[in-house]
Coordinates of C-alpha atoms and ligand atoms in Angstrom, one line a residue:
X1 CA 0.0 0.0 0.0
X2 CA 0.9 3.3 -0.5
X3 CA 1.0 6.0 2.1
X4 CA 0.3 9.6 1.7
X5 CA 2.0 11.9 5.8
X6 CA 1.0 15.5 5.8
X7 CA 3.3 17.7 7.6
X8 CA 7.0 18.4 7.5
X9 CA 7.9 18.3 11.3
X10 CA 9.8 15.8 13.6
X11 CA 6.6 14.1 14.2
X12 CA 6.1 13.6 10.6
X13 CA 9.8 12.4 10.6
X14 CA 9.5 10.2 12.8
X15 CA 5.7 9.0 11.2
X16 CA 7.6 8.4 7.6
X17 CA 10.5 6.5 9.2
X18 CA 8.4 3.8 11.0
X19 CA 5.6 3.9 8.5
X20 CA 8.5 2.9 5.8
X21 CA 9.3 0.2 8.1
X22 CA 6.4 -1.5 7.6
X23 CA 6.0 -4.8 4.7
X24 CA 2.5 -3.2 4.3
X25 CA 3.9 -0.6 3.1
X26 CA 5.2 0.2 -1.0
X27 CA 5.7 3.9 -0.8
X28 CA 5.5 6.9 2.0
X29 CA 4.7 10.0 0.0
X30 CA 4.9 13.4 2.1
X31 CA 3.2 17.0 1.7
X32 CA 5.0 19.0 2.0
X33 CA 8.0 16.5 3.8
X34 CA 11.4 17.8 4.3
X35 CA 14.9 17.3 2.8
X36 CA 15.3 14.2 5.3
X37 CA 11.7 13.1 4.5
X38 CA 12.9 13.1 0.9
X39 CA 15.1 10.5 1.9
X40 CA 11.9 8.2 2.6
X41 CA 10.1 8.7 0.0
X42 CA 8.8 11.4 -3.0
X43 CA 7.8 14.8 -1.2
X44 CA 5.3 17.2 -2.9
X45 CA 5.3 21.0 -2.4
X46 CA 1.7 21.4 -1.2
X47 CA 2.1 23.5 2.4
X48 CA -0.1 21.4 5.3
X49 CA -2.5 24.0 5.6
X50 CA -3.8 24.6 1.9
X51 CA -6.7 22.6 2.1
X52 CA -7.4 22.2 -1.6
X53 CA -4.1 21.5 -2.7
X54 CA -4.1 18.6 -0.5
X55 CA -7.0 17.4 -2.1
X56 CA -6.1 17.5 -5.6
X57 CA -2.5 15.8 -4.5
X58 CA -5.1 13.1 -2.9
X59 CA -7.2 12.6 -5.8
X60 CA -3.9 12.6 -7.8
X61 CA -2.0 10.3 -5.9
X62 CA -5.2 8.3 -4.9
X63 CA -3.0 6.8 -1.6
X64 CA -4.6 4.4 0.8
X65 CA -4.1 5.4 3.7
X66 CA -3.7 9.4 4.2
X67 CA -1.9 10.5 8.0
X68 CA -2.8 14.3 9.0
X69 CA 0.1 15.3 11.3
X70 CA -0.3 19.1 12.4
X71 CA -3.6 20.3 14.3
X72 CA -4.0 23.6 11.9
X73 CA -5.4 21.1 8.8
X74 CA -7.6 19.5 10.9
X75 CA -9.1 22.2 12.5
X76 CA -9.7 23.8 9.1
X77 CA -11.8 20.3 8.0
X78 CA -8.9 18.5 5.8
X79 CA -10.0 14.7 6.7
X80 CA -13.8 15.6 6.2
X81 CA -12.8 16.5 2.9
X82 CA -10.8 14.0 2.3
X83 CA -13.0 11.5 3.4
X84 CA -15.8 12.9 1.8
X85 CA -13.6 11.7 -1.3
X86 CA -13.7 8.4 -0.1
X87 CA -10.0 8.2 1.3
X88 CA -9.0 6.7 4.4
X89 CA -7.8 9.2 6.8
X90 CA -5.9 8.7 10.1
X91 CA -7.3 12.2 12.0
X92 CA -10.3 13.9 13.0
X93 CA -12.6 15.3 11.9
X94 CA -12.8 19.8 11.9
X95 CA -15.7 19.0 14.7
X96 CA -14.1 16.8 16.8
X97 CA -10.8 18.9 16.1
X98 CA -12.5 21.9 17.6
X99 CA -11.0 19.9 20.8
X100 CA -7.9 21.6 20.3
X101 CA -8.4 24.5 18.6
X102 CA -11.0 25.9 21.3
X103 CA -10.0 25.5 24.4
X104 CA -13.6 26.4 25.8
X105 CA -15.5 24.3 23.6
X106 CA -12.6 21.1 25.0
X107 CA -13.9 22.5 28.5
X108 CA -17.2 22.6 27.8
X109 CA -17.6 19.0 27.2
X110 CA -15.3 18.0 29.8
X111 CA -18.2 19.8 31.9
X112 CA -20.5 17.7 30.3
X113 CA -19.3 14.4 30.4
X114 CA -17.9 14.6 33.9
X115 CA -14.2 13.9 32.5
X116 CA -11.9 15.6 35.6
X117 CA -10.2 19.1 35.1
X118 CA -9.3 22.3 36.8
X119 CA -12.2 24.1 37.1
X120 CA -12.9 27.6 34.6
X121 CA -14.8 30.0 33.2
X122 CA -14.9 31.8 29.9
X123 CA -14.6 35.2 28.7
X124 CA -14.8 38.0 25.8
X125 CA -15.1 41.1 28.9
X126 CA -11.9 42.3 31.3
X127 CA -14.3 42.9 33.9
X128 CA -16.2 39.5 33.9
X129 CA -12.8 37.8 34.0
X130 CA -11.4 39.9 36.6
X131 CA -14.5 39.0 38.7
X132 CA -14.1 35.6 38.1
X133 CA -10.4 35.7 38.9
X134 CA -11.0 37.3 42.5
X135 CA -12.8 33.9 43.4
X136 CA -9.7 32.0 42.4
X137 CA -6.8 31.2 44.5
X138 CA -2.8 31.8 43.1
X139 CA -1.5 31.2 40.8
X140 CA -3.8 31.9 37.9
X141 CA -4.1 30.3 34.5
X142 CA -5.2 32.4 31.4
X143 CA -5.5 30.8 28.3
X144 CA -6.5 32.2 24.9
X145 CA -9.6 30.2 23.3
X146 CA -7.9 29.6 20.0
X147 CA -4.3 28.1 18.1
X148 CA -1.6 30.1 19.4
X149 CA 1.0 27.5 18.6
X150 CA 1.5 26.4 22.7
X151 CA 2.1 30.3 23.4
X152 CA -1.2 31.0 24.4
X153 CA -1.0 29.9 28.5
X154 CA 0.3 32.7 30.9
X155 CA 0.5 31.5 34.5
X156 CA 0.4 34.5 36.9
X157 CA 1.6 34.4 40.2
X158 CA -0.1 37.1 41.7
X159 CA -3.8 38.9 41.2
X160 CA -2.8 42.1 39.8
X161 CA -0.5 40.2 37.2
X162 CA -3.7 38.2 36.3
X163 CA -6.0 41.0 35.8
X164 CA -3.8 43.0 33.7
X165 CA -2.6 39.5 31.6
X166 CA -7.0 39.0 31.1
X167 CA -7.0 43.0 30.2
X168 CA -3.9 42.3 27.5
X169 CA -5.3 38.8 26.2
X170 CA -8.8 40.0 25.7
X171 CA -7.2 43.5 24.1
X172 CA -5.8 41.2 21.6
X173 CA -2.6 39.8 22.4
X174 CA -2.8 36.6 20.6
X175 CA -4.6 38.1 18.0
X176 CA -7.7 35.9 17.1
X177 CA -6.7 33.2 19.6
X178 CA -7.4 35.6 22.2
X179 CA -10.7 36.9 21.3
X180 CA -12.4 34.7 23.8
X181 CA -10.5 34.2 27.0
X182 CA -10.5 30.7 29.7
X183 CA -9.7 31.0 33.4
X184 CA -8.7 27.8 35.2
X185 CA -8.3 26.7 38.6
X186 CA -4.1 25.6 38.8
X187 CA -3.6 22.1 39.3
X188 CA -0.5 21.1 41.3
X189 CA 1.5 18.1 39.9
X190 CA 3.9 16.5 38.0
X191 CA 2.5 16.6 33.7
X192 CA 2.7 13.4 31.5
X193 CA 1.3 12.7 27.8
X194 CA -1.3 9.9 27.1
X195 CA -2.0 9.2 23.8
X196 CA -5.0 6.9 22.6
X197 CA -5.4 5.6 19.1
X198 CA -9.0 5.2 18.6
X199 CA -11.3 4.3 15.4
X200 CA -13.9 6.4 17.2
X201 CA -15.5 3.3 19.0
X202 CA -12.7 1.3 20.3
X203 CA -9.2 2.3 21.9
X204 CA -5.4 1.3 22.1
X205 CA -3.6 3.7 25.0
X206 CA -0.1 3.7 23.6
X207 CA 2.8 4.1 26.3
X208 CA 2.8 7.0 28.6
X209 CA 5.3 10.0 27.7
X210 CA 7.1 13.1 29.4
X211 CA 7.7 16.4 27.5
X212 CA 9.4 19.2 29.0
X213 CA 8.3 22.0 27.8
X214 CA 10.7 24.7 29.0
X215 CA 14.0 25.9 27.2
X216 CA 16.0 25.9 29.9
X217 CA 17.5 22.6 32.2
X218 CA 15.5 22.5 35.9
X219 CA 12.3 23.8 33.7
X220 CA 13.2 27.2 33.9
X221 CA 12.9 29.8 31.4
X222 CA 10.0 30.2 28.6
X223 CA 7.3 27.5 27.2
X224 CA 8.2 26.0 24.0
X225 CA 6.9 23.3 22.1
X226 CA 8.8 20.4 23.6
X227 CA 12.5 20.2 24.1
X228 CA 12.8 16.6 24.9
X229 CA 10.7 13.7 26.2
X230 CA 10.8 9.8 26.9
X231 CA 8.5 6.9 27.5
X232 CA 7.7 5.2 29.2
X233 CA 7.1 8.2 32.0
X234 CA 7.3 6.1 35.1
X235 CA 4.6 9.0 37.1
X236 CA 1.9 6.9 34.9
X237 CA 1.4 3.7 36.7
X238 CA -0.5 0.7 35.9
X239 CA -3.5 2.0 38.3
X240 CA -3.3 5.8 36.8
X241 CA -3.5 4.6 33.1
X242 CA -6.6 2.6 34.0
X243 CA -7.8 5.5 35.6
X244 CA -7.5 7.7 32.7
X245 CA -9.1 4.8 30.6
X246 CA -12.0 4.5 32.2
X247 CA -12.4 8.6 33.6
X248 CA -11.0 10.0 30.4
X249 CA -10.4 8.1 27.1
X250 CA -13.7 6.5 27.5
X251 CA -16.4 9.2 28.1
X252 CA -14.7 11.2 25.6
X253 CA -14.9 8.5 22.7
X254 CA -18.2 7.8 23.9
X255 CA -19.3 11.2 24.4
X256 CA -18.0 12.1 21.0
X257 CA -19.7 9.1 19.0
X258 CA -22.7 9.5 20.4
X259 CA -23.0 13.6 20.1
X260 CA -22.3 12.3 16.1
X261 CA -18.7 12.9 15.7
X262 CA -16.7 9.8 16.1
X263 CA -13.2 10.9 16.5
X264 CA -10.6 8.6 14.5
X265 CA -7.0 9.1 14.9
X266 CA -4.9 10.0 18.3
X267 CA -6.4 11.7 21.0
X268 CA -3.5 13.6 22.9
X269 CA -4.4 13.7 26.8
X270 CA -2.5 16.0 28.2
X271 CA -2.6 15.4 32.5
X272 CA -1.7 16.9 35.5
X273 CA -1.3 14.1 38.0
X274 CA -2.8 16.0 41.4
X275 CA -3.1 14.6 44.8
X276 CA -6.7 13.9 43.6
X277 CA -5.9 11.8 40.5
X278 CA -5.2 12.6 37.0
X279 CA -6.9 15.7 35.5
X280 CA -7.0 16.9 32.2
X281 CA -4.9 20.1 31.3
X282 CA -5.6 19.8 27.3
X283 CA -6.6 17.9 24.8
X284 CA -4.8 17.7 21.3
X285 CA -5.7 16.5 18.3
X286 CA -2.7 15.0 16.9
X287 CA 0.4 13.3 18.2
X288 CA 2.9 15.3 20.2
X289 CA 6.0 16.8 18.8
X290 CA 8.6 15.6 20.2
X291 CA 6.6 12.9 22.1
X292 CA 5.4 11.1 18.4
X293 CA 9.5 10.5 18.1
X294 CA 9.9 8.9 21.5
X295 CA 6.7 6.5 20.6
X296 CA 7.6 5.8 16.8
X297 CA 11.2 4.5 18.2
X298 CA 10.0 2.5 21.1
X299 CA 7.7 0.7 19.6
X300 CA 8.3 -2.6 18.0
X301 CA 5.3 -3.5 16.5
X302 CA 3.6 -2.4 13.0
X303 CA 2.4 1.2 13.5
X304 CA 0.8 0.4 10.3
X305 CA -2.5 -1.8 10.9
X306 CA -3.5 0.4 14.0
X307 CA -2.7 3.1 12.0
X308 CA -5.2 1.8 9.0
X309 CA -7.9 0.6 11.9
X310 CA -8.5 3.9 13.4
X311 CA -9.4 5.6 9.6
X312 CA -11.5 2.6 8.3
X313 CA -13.0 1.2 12.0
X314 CA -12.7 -2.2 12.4
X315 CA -9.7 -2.0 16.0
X316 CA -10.8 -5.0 17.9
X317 CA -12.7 -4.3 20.7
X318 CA -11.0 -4.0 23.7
X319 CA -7.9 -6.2 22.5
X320 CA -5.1 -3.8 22.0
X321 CA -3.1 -6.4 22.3
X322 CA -4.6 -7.9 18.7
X323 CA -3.1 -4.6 17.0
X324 CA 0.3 -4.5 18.3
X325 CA 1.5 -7.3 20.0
X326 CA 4.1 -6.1 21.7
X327 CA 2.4 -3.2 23.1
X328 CA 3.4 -4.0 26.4
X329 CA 7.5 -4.4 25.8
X330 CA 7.5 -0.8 24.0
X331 CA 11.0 -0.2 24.8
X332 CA 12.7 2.7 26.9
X333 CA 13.0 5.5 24.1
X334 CA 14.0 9.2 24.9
X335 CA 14.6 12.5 22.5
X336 CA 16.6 15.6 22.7
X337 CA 15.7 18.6 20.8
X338 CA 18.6 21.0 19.1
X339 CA 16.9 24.5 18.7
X340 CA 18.6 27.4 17.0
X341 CA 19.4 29.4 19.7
X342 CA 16.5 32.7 20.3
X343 CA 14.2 29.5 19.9
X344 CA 10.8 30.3 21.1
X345 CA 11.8 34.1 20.6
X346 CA 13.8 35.2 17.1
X347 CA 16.4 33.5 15.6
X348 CA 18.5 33.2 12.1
X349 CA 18.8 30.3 9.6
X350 CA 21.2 29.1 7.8
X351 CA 24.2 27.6 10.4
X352 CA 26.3 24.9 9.5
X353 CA 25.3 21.3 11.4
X354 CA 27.8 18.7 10.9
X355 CA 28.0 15.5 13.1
X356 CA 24.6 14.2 11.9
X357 CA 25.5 11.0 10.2
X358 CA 28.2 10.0 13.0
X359 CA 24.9 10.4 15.5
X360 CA 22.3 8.4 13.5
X361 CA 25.4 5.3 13.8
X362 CA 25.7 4.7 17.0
X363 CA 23.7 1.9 18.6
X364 CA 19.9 2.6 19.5
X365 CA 19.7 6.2 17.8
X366 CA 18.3 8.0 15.1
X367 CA 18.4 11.5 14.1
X368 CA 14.7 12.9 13.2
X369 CA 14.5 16.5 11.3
X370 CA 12.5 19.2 12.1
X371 CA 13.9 21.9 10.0
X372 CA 16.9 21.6 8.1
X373 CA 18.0 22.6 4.6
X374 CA 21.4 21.4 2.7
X375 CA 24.1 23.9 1.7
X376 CA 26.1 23.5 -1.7
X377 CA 29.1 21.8 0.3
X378 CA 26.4 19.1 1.0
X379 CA 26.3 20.1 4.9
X380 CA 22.7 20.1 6.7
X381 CA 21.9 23.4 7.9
X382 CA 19.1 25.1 10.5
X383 CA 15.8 26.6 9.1
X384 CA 14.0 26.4 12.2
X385 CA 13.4 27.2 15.6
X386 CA 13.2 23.0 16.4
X387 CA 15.8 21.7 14.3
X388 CA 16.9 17.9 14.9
X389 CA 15.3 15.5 17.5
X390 CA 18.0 13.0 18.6
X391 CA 16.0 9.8 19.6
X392 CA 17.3 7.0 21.3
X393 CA 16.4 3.5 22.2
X394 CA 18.1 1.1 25.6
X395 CA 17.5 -1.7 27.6
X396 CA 16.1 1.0 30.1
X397 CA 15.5 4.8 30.3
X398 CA 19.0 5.6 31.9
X399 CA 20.6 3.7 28.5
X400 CA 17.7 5.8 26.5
X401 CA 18.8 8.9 27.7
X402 CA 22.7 8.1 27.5
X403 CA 22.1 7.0 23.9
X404 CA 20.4 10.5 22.9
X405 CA 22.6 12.6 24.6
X406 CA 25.7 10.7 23.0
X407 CA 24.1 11.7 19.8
X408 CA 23.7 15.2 20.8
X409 CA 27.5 15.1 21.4
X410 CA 28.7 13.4 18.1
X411 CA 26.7 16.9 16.5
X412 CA 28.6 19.9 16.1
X413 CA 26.2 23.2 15.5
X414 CA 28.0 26.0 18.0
X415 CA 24.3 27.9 16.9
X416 CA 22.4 25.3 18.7
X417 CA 21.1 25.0 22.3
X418 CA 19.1 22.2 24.2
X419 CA 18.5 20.7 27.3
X420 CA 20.9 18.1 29.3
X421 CA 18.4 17.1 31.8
X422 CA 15.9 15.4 29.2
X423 CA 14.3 12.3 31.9
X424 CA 15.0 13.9 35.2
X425 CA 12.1 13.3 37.0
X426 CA 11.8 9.7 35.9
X427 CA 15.8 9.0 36.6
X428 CA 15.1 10.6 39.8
X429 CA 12.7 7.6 40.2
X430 CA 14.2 4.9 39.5
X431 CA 17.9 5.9 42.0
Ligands
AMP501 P1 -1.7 24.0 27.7 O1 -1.3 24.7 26.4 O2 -3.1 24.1 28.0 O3 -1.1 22.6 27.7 O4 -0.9 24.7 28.8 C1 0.6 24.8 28.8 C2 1.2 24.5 30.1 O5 0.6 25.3 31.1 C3 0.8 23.1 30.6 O6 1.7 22.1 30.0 C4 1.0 23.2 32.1 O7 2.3 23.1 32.5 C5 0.5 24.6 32.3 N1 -0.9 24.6 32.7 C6 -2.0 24.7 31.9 N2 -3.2 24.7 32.6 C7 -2.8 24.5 33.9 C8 -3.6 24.4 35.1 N3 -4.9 24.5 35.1 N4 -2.9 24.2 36.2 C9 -1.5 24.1 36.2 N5 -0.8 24.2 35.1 C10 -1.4 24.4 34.0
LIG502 N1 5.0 18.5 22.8 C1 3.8 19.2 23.0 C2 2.9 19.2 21.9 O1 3.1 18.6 20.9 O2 1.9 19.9 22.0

């Protein structure tokens, strides 16, 4: 069969390099792909967000299985179109999508299905917000409503920073995003990732994952998109993945089927682990980047056939074992992420990366692109604020980690930056 992956990240990286893997699979095409992408298979220059261009590249290509990897083509209705063509598409529907790209209307039927969460309120006035905030306790959370590309949470320590953070949002800070305004109760805890396949009836909960989403080692400095992450994440036990089964994944897929919009593809559960239990921070739509890296190298089964299942129905009920096997052996993996250094703020393109090749050889690693170009000596160079996504496979997390940050080493970009503390928490653990 023949693949089509739209996007050009990491994830989508990472998507094309274990989709490629698979003897189901002839060909990976990629819109728009990358340079390393390239290397997988044939990439076309249609952007991820222009809708109809996708289409005719579809109806062109007439793939069999098309993957949507970035949120901003889903929300905008790409796999109702497609699938209005008759392809089978591995992502939701704009409806369903709407979980991500509102962050009210994911509150709203969190409210209604009784899935846990910090309590909120939304807002389009200053003054109703700042009314609402003087009930709250500190710290505050303000998000924007809308796709703000994960810069759209401000976490105020104090009242007055609150109020006049709800008084800049709702003036238009984020632009759009920020038209409509959510206030949530703070939930103390340590994060984690859960990700669920599902064919909008049935489930498969892949392996629990930890991002870090600050710049800066000791999760200091800015949000970002991700700067590293591993799985398994340790904080997820047995007992709290069964909890979020039962209290989250299923009243969701339920609750989604039966308002009429069956979600098929990965639903991204982002949770806060409280002294009350796991609570949802955010839903997304897609799989994480850099968390999709961690999962497509630690796991050894077929992505494939679950892959196929969740756009044509048909995952065994219950049995996620009957997809992927080895489900429950998904080895240690962990990833670190070169940015170009001003990464989340400005930053140039165009610096000189060498080392990449000598990474990607040694035992356990491989080297997924986020945004790289090739210079006329033939050297990869940085045309991003993510760049590379050094990934790494062991025997356990500590070997995981070693592995990856070996990589890191073999590269030489004196323009990059990155973490060295990817897995502390979980490394804390297990001493
Ligand atoms: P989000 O984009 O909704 O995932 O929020 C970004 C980050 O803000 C999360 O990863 C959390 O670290 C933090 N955050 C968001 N909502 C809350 C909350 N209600 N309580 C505590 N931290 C939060
Ligand atoms: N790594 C966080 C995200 O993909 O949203």
């Amino acid at each position: 069969m023949n693949i089509l992956i739209v996007g050009s990240g990491g994830r989508e990286h990472a998507l094309a390099w274990k989709i490629a893997q698979s003897p189901l699979v002839d060909t990976v095409w990629s819109a728009p792909g990358s340079l390393a992408m390239d290397r997988i298979g044939p990439c076309f220059d249609v952007k991820a967000d222009d809708v109809e261009n996708l289409e005719k590249l579809a109806l062109q290509l007439e793939p069999d299985l098309i993957v949507i990897g970035p949120e901003a083509p889903l929300a905008a209705g790409l796999a109702d179109i497609l699938r209005a063509r008759g392809f089978d598409v591995f992502g939701p529907d704009r409806e369903p999508a709407q979980l991500e790209a509102s962050k009210g209307f994911a509150k709203d039927i969190m409210a209604r299905l009784g899935v846990p969460t910090a309590a909120y309120g939304r807002f389009t006035e200053p003054e109703d917000a700042k009314a609402f905030l003087r009930t709250l306790d500190a710290p505050y959370v303000l998000k924007a409503d809308g796709l703000a590309a994960g810069k759209g949470v401000v976490i105020a320590p104090t009242l007055a920073e609150a109020e006049a953070e709800a008084e800049a949002m709702l003036g238009g800070k984020f632009g759009e995003a920020g038209a409509e305004l959510v206030i949530e109760e703070f939930m103390p805890g340590e994060e984690a990732s859960v990700f669920v396949l599902t064919d909008g009836v049935n489930r498969l909960t892949l392996p629990a994952c930890q991002d870090h989403k600050r710049l800066l080692d000791g999760d200091e400095g800015p949000n970002t998109g991700g700067m590293g992450a591993y799985c398994p994440a340790p904080v997820m036990t047995e007992a709290l993945l069964k909890q979020v089964d039962e209290e989250i994944s299923e009243p969701m897929i339920e609750g989604l089927r039966e308002a009429g919009h069956p979600y098929q593809g990965v639903l991204y559960i982002g949770l806060m682990i409280t002294p009350e239990g796991p609570k949802v921070v955010e839903f997304n739509v897609r799989f994480g980047d850099p968390e999709c890296q961690v999962l497509m190298a630690s796991l050894e089964d077929d992505i494939v056939p679950a892959l196929l299942a969740c756009a044509t129905g048909g995952m065994p009920q219950r049995d996620f074992t009957a997809l992927m096997p080895k489900l429950s052996e998904a080895r240690p993996a962990a990833t670190v992420v070169l940015a170009t250094n001003g990464y989340p703020g400005a930053y140039e393109k165009g610096s000189v990366i060498t080392g990449v090749k000598t990474a990607d050889e040694i035992e356990g690693v491989t080297v997924f692109h986020a945004g790289t170009g090739v210079n006329e000596a033939g050297d990869w160079t940085a045309q991003g604020g993510r760049v590379l996504s050094v990934t790494a496979v062991g025997d356990d997390l500590k070997q995981a980690i070693d592995r990856a940050y070996a990589g890191v080493d073999a590269i030489d970009w004196p323009q990059g930056v990155h973490r060295r503390d990817i897995g502390w928490r979980a490394l804390g653990k297990s001493e």
